[in-house]
Each structure stands twice: as C-alpha cells, then as structure tokens.
Amino acid sequence: MLQLNVKNETSKLKAVILGTAESNGPTPQAHEAYDPKSLEHIMAGTYPVEEDMVKEMEALNAVFEKYNVKVYRPEIIKDYNQIFSRDIGFVIDDIFIKANILPDRERELEAIQYVIDQIDPAKVVRPPEEVHIEGGDVMLWDDHIFIGTYKGSDYKDYITARTNMHGVNYIKQLFPHKTVKEFDLVKSRIEPRDNALHLDCCFQPVGKNKGVIYKSGFREEADYMYLVNLFGRENLFHIEREEMYNMTSNFFSIDTNVVVIEKGFHRLKNWLLKHDFIVEEVPYAEIAKQEGLLRCSTLPLIRE
C-alpha cells in the first residue's frame, strides 16, 4: 500500500509519478493544439521531437535517482502525449484526486492505474462532472491551498481555462480545515506571453518561506498582493514577461533546500544560490515548447 503524504511543494520528496515522452506521436496539427505556445511552435516548425524530449525527461529521472526518490512512470500508450502527469491527478495530504481533464486525455489516467491500485481506495476520489480542476492549478502550502482559476464569463470558450470555481469549491468542501484561496489568472488563446495556463506558470513557493512570482499573471492585483503579504515582498523573486513565457516559475523542489530548474534560467539560479539553495539543472527547453515544464511533468505522491 502506498501511504500518500503531500502537504506542501517543498518537503523532502520520497515518491513521484514522472510522465514519459516515449511514443509521443507525430507533431499535432494546428487545430489540435491545447495551448497557444504549442500552436506557436507547430506553426513555426519548431515543435519538439520525441528523441529530444525523452533525453530531457531522462535527465530529470537521473536527478531523482541521485536523491533516492522512488519514480513511477506511466504505461506507454502508443503515439500519445503522456508528458504532463501533473494535469491528470494530484495529492493533497493523503488523498489522491483524479482530475476531470480534457475528455480526450482520459487515457492518461488509465496509464497510471497500476499506481492508483496501490492506494487505499477510500483515499482516491473523483470530482463530479461539472468540477474542472488540474494539478497545475493546485499549490499546497501546509495549511493553505492556493488554486488558480478563471472567473471570466467566457470560461467555456477558453481551452486554456482549466480550473473552474466548481473546482475551487470542491476542494474547499474536501478540506474544510484548510485555508483555500483562489487566484483569477490571465488567459489567452493566442498569445502565450499573456497566458497563465496554470497557477504554477505565474507562482510557486520554494524553500520554507520564499516564492517565485509573475505579477501580470494575475487578473486582480488584490490576488497578487495576497501572496506578497503572506510571503513578504523580500521573500519573492519577481520574474518578467519573457521569463514567464519560458516558464521560469515552473521548477520542482526535491527538498526544502534542493530545487530542480531548467538550465537556461540563469537569473533564477543566481537568486536561489544567493539564498543557499542547492540547484540541480536539467535541459527542459524542448518540453517547455508545449507550455509545460518540470512541475507539470511530475505528480508527487509522498513527501516527508
């Protein structure tokens, strides 16, 4: 039996599901793109190829091995994108929540069923149909749960709006003892530099009391100020528009003092080193072309 335990983003990682880029399938057609960044690369002829993405994910896997993390991989579905395991489910405390994802991604959940089968069935939940919620929008901070959402009346028109208010309320009901705070994110179907696909595209905690944040990713300044007041401005590393586009806030913590980042994030690296973090660098720039990075391709199951 897997004894799930995830209470925050930064405690020592013991077990994780890491997506896979194997048998990733052909480059999608423009009309098949789920997000504006993938679309941009499809149109430019720079969409990533499987061989490069497999190498990038193996580099991350090697870091996990170095830190003795138990890694589960999805069963391979032929010609299918299974990189972003964060979208299909997430753990809060000792509960595994299956995400209601875009319908044509349902098979991704089946590919990790062998892991779910090792969890006490009473600890596995599936929200009702009207609840939309993806793991990239759910950020744990001990007794706080931060959730990215989109409150615009045109929610249903945006394939980039992944978590709705039903999703926020569902988590509030499931964890009444926690402070659940939603954040209204900026969305765009056409300009990836103005699209916060998930909360982890514009904010993520790091260490015990710090965070990386992109102010313009929030539709309401009050939401941004909530985090500034909670963490303290001096503890937040502010990223710029192009850094947000490159997904600088989408790193992944293996411990309170160990952070895995994309090797091109020099400004972030310097800030982390200045604050005494151990920085593990991996190449992930090809995977990033699909508007997802390190946090998106991991689904933590157990942290200490």
Tab-separated table of C-alpha atoms in Angstrom:
chain	number	residue	atom	x	y	z
A	1	MET	CA	0.000	0.000	0.000
A	2	LEU	CA	1.205	3.488	-0.830
A	3	GLN	CA	0.844	5.809	2.155
A	4	LEU	CA	0.312	9.125	0.402
A	5	ASN	CA	1.505	12.332	2.040
A	6	VAL	CA	1.859	15.704	0.326
A	7	LYS	CA	1.276	18.836	2.398
A	8	ASN	CA	3.396	21.385	0.536
A	9	GLU	CA	5.566	21.868	-2.555
A	10	THR	CA	8.979	21.628	-0.936
A	11	SER	CA	9.319	18.910	1.724
A	12	LYS	CA	11.696	16.015	1.013
A	13	LEU	CA	10.335	14.010	-1.921
A	14	LYS	CA	10.029	10.235	-1.464
A	15	ALA	CA	7.837	9.070	-4.379
A	16	VAL	CA	6.666	10.682	-7.615
A	17	ILE	CA	4.996	9.854	-10.919
A	18	LEU	CA	7.130	11.219	-13.757
A	19	GLY	CA	5.485	11.449	-17.167
A	20	THR	CA	7.018	9.918	-20.273
A	21	ALA	CA	7.844	11.233	-23.744
A	22	GLU	CA	8.176	7.766	-25.267
A	23	SER	CA	5.928	7.060	-28.238
A	24	ASN	CA	4.817	10.672	-28.114
A	25	GLY	CA	3.250	10.562	-31.560
A	26	PRO	CA	3.580	12.873	-34.558
A	27	THR	CA	3.603	16.676	-34.350
A	28	PRO	CA	-0.023	17.729	-33.817
A	29	GLN	CA	-1.977	19.731	-36.384
A	30	ALA	CA	-2.642	23.388	-35.540
A	31	HIS	CA	-6.294	22.684	-34.672
A	32	GLU	CA	-5.200	20.003	-32.192
A	33	ALA	CA	-3.113	22.353	-30.028
A	34	TYR	CA	-4.247	22.652	-26.406
A	35	ASP	CA	-2.466	25.943	-25.746
A	36	PRO	CA	-1.058	28.957	-27.642
A	37	LYS	CA	2.587	28.075	-27.046
A	38	SER	CA	2.303	24.645	-28.665
A	39	LEU	CA	0.441	26.324	-31.517
A	40	GLU	CA	3.232	28.858	-31.952
A	41	HIS	CA	5.822	26.074	-32.341
A	42	ILE	CA	3.603	23.959	-34.615
A	43	MET	CA	3.230	26.964	-36.924
A	44	ALA	CA	6.961	27.805	-36.793
A	45	GLY	CA	8.080	24.234	-37.476
A	46	THR	CA	9.949	24.146	-34.154
A	47	TYR	CA	7.670	21.720	-32.292
A	48	PRO	CA	9.815	19.361	-30.171
A	49	VAL	CA	10.734	15.878	-31.389
A	50	GLU	CA	10.370	12.751	-29.293
A	51	GLU	CA	14.069	11.887	-29.110
A	52	ASP	CA	14.952	15.256	-27.550
A	53	MET	CA	12.096	15.137	-25.064
A	54	VAL	CA	12.948	11.593	-23.955
A	55	LYS	CA	16.518	12.787	-23.241
A	56	GLU	CA	15.227	15.724	-21.195
A	57	MET	CA	12.954	13.527	-19.077
A	58	GLU	CA	15.773	11.030	-18.501
A	59	ALA	CA	17.930	13.902	-17.217
A	60	LEU	CA	15.224	14.684	-14.642
A	61	ASN	CA	14.884	10.994	-13.791
A	62	ALA	CA	18.632	10.873	-13.131
A	63	VAL	CA	18.280	13.693	-10.586
A	64	PHE	CA	15.525	11.743	-8.822
A	65	GLU	CA	17.796	8.682	-8.710
A	66	LYS	CA	20.579	10.769	-7.226
A	67	TYR	CA	18.261	11.787	-4.367
A	68	ASN	CA	16.817	8.279	-3.872
A	69	VAL	CA	13.306	9.186	-4.963
A	70	LYS	CA	11.017	6.298	-5.960
A	71	VAL	CA	9.871	7.053	-9.518
A	72	TYR	CA	6.783	5.617	-11.208
A	73	ARG	CA	6.274	6.027	-14.962
A	74	PRO	CA	3.007	5.733	-16.904
A	75	GLU	CA	2.392	2.671	-19.029
A	76	ILE	CA	3.181	3.609	-22.632
A	77	ILE	CA	0.247	4.468	-24.880
A	78	LYS	CA	1.363	4.303	-28.498
A	79	ASP	CA	1.626	7.684	-30.296
A	80	TYR	CA	0.261	9.658	-27.372
A	81	ASN	CA	1.474	12.605	-25.295
A	82	GLN	CA	1.929	11.466	-21.676
A	83	ILE	CA	4.447	14.037	-20.511
A	84	PHE	CA	2.313	16.156	-18.210
A	85	SER	CA	1.300	13.886	-15.347
A	86	ARG	CA	0.502	16.895	-13.133
A	87	ASP	CA	-2.664	17.528	-15.162
A	88	ILE	CA	-4.283	14.165	-14.576
A	89	GLY	CA	-4.278	13.998	-10.802
A	90	PHE	CA	-2.783	15.360	-7.614
A	91	VAL	CA	-2.345	14.508	-3.946
A	92	ILE	CA	-3.454	16.680	-1.029
A	93	ASP	CA	-2.499	15.263	2.395
A	94	ASP	CA	-3.233	11.535	1.891
A	95	ILE	CA	-5.956	11.855	-0.762
A	96	PHE	CA	-5.408	11.180	-4.473
A	97	ILE	CA	-7.728	13.378	-6.532
A	98	LYS	CA	-8.329	12.334	-10.128
A	99	ALA	CA	-8.649	15.390	-12.319
A	100	ASN	CA	-11.525	15.879	-14.726
A	101	ILE	CA	-9.263	16.699	-17.625
A	102	LEU	CA	-9.994	17.476	-21.234
A	103	PRO	CA	-12.014	14.410	-22.314
A	104	ASP	CA	-9.556	13.175	-24.913
A	105	ARG	CA	-6.849	12.857	-22.248
A	106	GLU	CA	-8.751	10.301	-20.148
A	107	ARG	CA	-6.419	7.526	-21.325
A	108	GLU	CA	-3.559	9.154	-19.427
A	109	LEU	CA	-5.283	8.271	-16.153
A	110	GLU	CA	-5.647	4.643	-17.238
A	111	ALA	CA	-1.882	4.519	-17.847
A	112	ILE	CA	-1.168	5.231	-14.156
A	113	GLN	CA	-3.968	2.974	-12.850
A	114	TYR	CA	-1.388	0.443	-11.658
A	115	VAL	CA	-0.124	3.118	-9.228
A	116	ILE	CA	-3.621	4.137	-8.131
A	117	ASP	CA	-4.324	0.446	-7.433
A	118	GLN	CA	-1.640	0.593	-4.712
A	119	ILE	CA	-3.549	3.305	-2.839
A	120	ASP	CA	-6.319	2.628	-0.319
A	121	PRO	CA	-9.491	3.014	-2.478
A	122	ALA	CA	-11.086	5.103	0.277
A	123	LYS	CA	-8.321	7.654	-0.326
A	124	VAL	CA	-8.964	8.021	-4.079
A	125	VAL	CA	-11.648	10.487	-5.164
A	126	ARG	CA	-13.074	11.677	-8.461
A	127	PRO	CA	-14.897	15.014	-8.506
A	128	PRO	CA	-18.369	15.302	-10.094
A	129	GLU	CA	-18.530	16.140	-13.787
A	130	GLU	CA	-19.056	19.912	-13.522
A	131	VAL	CA	-15.851	20.224	-11.482
A	132	HIS	CA	-12.847	21.169	-13.637
A	133	ILE	CA	-9.526	21.123	-11.847
A	134	GLU	CA	-5.956	20.310	-12.909
A	135	GLY	CA	-2.914	19.727	-10.729
A	136	GLY	CA	-1.005	22.655	-12.208
A	137	ASP	CA	-3.568	24.969	-10.616
A	138	VAL	CA	-3.314	23.397	-7.157
A	139	MET	CA	-0.480	24.619	-4.945
A	140	LEU	CA	-0.078	23.343	-1.376
A	141	TRP	CA	1.409	25.416	1.386
A	142	ASP	CA	0.820	23.415	4.587
A	143	ASP	CA	-2.494	24.745	5.939
A	144	HIS	CA	-3.068	26.806	2.777
A	145	ILE	CA	-4.207	25.558	-0.614
A	146	PHE	CA	-3.731	28.039	-3.477
A	147	ILE	CA	-5.821	27.379	-6.591
A	148	GLY	CA	-5.559	29.055	-9.982
A	149	THR	CA	-8.854	29.621	-11.789
A	150	TYR	CA	-10.522	31.831	-14.377
A	151	LYS	CA	-13.624	33.801	-13.401
A	152	GLY	CA	-14.447	35.304	-16.788
A	153	SER	CA	-17.995	34.708	-18.069
A	154	ASP	CA	-16.402	33.324	-21.260
A	155	TYR	CA	-14.731	30.454	-19.339
A	156	LYS	CA	-16.188	27.771	-21.609
A	157	ASP	CA	-14.668	29.449	-24.686
A	158	TYR	CA	-11.130	29.060	-23.363
A	159	ILE	CA	-9.364	25.733	-23.748
A	160	THR	CA	-6.634	27.417	-21.657
A	161	ALA	CA	-9.034	27.869	-18.695
A	162	ARG	CA	-8.504	24.593	-16.892
A	163	THR	CA	-9.924	25.035	-13.385
A	164	ASN	CA	-13.352	26.499	-12.668
A	165	MET	CA	-14.993	27.795	-9.489
A	166	HIS	CA	-16.745	24.440	-9.056
A	167	GLY	CA	-13.219	23.048	-8.733
A	168	VAL	CA	-12.291	25.590	-6.073
A	169	ASN	CA	-15.462	24.886	-4.082
A	170	TYR	CA	-14.956	21.133	-4.347
A	171	ILE	CA	-11.524	21.431	-2.710
A	172	LYS	CA	-12.975	23.724	-0.022
A	173	GLN	CA	-15.543	21.050	0.866
A	174	LEU	CA	-12.976	18.259	0.808
A	175	PHE	CA	-10.519	20.120	3.068
A	176	PRO	CA	-12.636	22.326	5.348
A	177	HIS	CA	-9.793	22.693	7.874
A	178	LYS	CA	-7.514	24.388	5.327
A	179	THR	CA	-7.431	27.945	4.011
A	180	VAL	CA	-8.364	27.610	0.346
A	181	LYS	CA	-7.621	30.732	-1.702
A	182	GLU	CA	-8.344	31.039	-5.421
A	183	PHE	CA	-6.466	33.275	-7.852
A	184	ASP	CA	-8.032	34.642	-11.033
A	185	LEU	CA	-5.442	34.119	-13.799
A	186	VAL	CA	-4.868	35.922	-17.072
A	187	LYS	CA	-5.758	33.706	-20.054
A	188	SER	CA	-5.119	33.966	-23.768
A	189	ARG	CA	-5.841	31.528	-26.573
A	190	ILE	CA	-3.484	33.280	-28.968
A	191	GLU	CA	-0.586	34.939	-27.118
A	192	PRO	CA	1.438	32.580	-24.894
A	193	ARG	CA	3.199	35.540	-23.266
A	194	ASP	CA	-0.162	36.597	-21.809
A	195	ASN	CA	-1.466	33.170	-20.881
A	196	ALA	CA	-1.057	31.756	-17.385
A	197	LEU	CA	-2.189	28.236	-18.272
A	198	HIS	CA	-1.984	27.142	-14.630
A	199	LEU	CA	-1.123	28.819	-11.324
A	200	ASP	CA	2.373	27.287	-11.469
A	201	CYS	CA	3.003	29.366	-14.613
A	202	CYS	CA	2.996	32.544	-12.531
A	203	PHE	CA	3.677	31.497	-8.932
A	204	GLN	CA	5.352	28.735	-6.943
A	205	PRO	CA	6.656	28.559	-3.372
A	206	VAL	CA	10.229	27.451	-2.785
A	207	GLY	CA	12.052	26.519	0.410
A	208	LYS	CA	10.322	27.262	3.689
A	209	ASN	CA	9.147	30.840	3.155
A	210	LYS	CA	10.043	32.013	-0.344
A	211	GLY	CA	8.420	32.051	-3.754
A	212	VAL	CA	8.771	32.940	-7.429
A	213	ILE	CA	6.032	35.159	-8.840
A	214	TYR	CA	4.881	36.893	-12.031
A	215	LYS	CA	2.718	39.876	-11.128
A	216	SER	CA	0.987	40.259	-14.508
A	217	GLY	CA	-0.232	36.663	-14.444
A	218	PHE	CA	-2.991	37.698	-12.018
A	219	ARG	CA	-6.147	39.387	-13.308
A	220	GLU	CA	-6.662	41.114	-9.949
A	221	GLU	CA	-3.903	42.993	-8.171
A	222	ALA	CA	-5.514	42.008	-4.864
A	223	ASP	CA	-4.727	38.342	-5.597
A	224	TYR	CA	-1.096	39.187	-6.244
A	225	MET	CA	-0.991	41.327	-3.072
A	226	TYR	CA	-2.389	38.427	-1.039
A	227	LEU	CA	0.779	36.455	-1.803
A	228	VAL	CA	3.047	39.468	-1.261
A	229	ASN	CA	1.508	39.968	2.171
A	230	LEU	CA	1.648	36.277	3.050
A	231	PHE	CA	5.248	35.650	1.973
A	232	GLY	CA	6.723	39.142	2.330
A	233	ARG	CA	7.943	41.075	-0.685
A	234	GLU	CA	11.597	40.481	0.226
A	235	ASN	CA	10.994	36.694	0.001
A	236	LEU	CA	9.571	36.773	-3.522
A	237	PHE	CA	11.595	36.594	-6.708
A	238	HIS	CA	9.745	38.572	-9.397
A	239	ILE	CA	10.023	37.294	-12.950
A	240	GLU	CA	9.396	39.246	-16.147
A	241	ARG	CA	7.076	38.605	-19.102
A	242	GLU	CA	9.627	36.718	-21.204
A	243	GLU	CA	10.686	34.653	-18.174
A	244	MET	CA	7.041	33.746	-17.580
A	245	TYR	CA	6.792	32.730	-21.249
A	246	ASN	CA	9.808	30.449	-20.701
A	247	MET	CA	8.076	29.051	-17.581
A	248	THR	CA	10.659	30.192	-15.038
A	249	SER	CA	8.256	29.634	-12.115
A	250	ASN	CA	7.739	26.021	-13.185
A	251	PHE	CA	10.683	24.473	-11.335
A	252	PHE	CA	10.374	21.483	-8.992
A	253	SER	CA	11.530	21.100	-5.389
A	254	ILE	CA	13.005	17.794	-4.202
A	255	ASP	CA	13.593	19.161	-0.714
A	256	THR	CA	13.300	22.434	1.171
A	257	ASN	CA	16.836	23.277	0.037
A	258	VAL	CA	17.060	21.358	-3.286
A	259	VAL	CA	15.463	22.765	-6.447
A	260	VAL	CA	15.499	21.414	-9.998
A	261	ILE	CA	15.384	24.135	-12.669
A	262	GLU	CA	15.742	24.404	-16.445
A	263	LYS	CA	19.409	25.045	-17.194
A	264	GLY	CA	18.692	28.273	-19.076
A	265	PHE	CA	17.207	30.080	-16.054
A	266	HIS	CA	20.333	31.992	-15.049
A	267	ARG	CA	18.651	34.798	-13.133
A	268	LEU	CA	16.593	32.343	-11.078
A	269	LYS	CA	19.666	30.198	-10.460
A	270	ASN	CA	21.652	33.144	-9.104
A	271	TRP	CA	18.803	34.134	-6.779
A	272	LEU	CA	18.452	30.560	-5.487
A	273	LEU	CA	22.196	30.200	-4.915
A	274	LYS	CA	22.252	33.530	-3.080
A	275	HIS	CA	19.632	32.100	-0.728
A	276	ASP	CA	21.639	28.914	-0.101
A	277	PHE	CA	19.614	26.507	-2.224
A	278	ILE	CA	21.224	23.528	-3.938
A	279	VAL	CA	20.335	23.946	-7.613
A	280	GLU	CA	20.056	20.941	-9.927
A	281	GLU	CA	19.942	21.969	-13.600
A	282	VAL	CA	18.391	19.894	-16.361
A	283	PRO	CA	17.761	20.644	-20.046
A	284	TYR	CA	13.987	21.012	-20.491
A	285	ALA	CA	13.654	23.698	-23.151
A	286	GLU	CA	12.140	21.356	-25.755
A	287	ILE	CA	9.403	20.135	-23.441
A	288	ALA	CA	8.770	23.774	-22.464
A	289	LYS	CA	7.578	24.454	-26.015
A	290	GLN	CA	4.330	22.700	-25.049
A	291	GLU	CA	3.669	25.245	-22.282
A	292	GLY	CA	4.720	22.867	-19.527
A	293	LEU	CA	7.906	22.371	-17.567
A	294	LEU	CA	9.314	20.497	-14.567
A	295	ARG	CA	6.391	20.833	-12.188
A	296	CYS	CA	3.919	19.924	-14.960
A	297	SER	CA	5.592	16.604	-15.717
A	298	THR	CA	5.683	15.401	-12.082
A	299	LEU	CA	2.969	14.156	-9.740
A	300	PRO	CA	4.320	13.887	-6.176
A	301	LEU	CA	2.858	11.030	-4.121
A	302	ILE	CA	4.887	11.100	-0.930
A	303	ARG	CA	6.842	13.869	0.756
A	304	GLU	CA	8.313	13.589	4.242
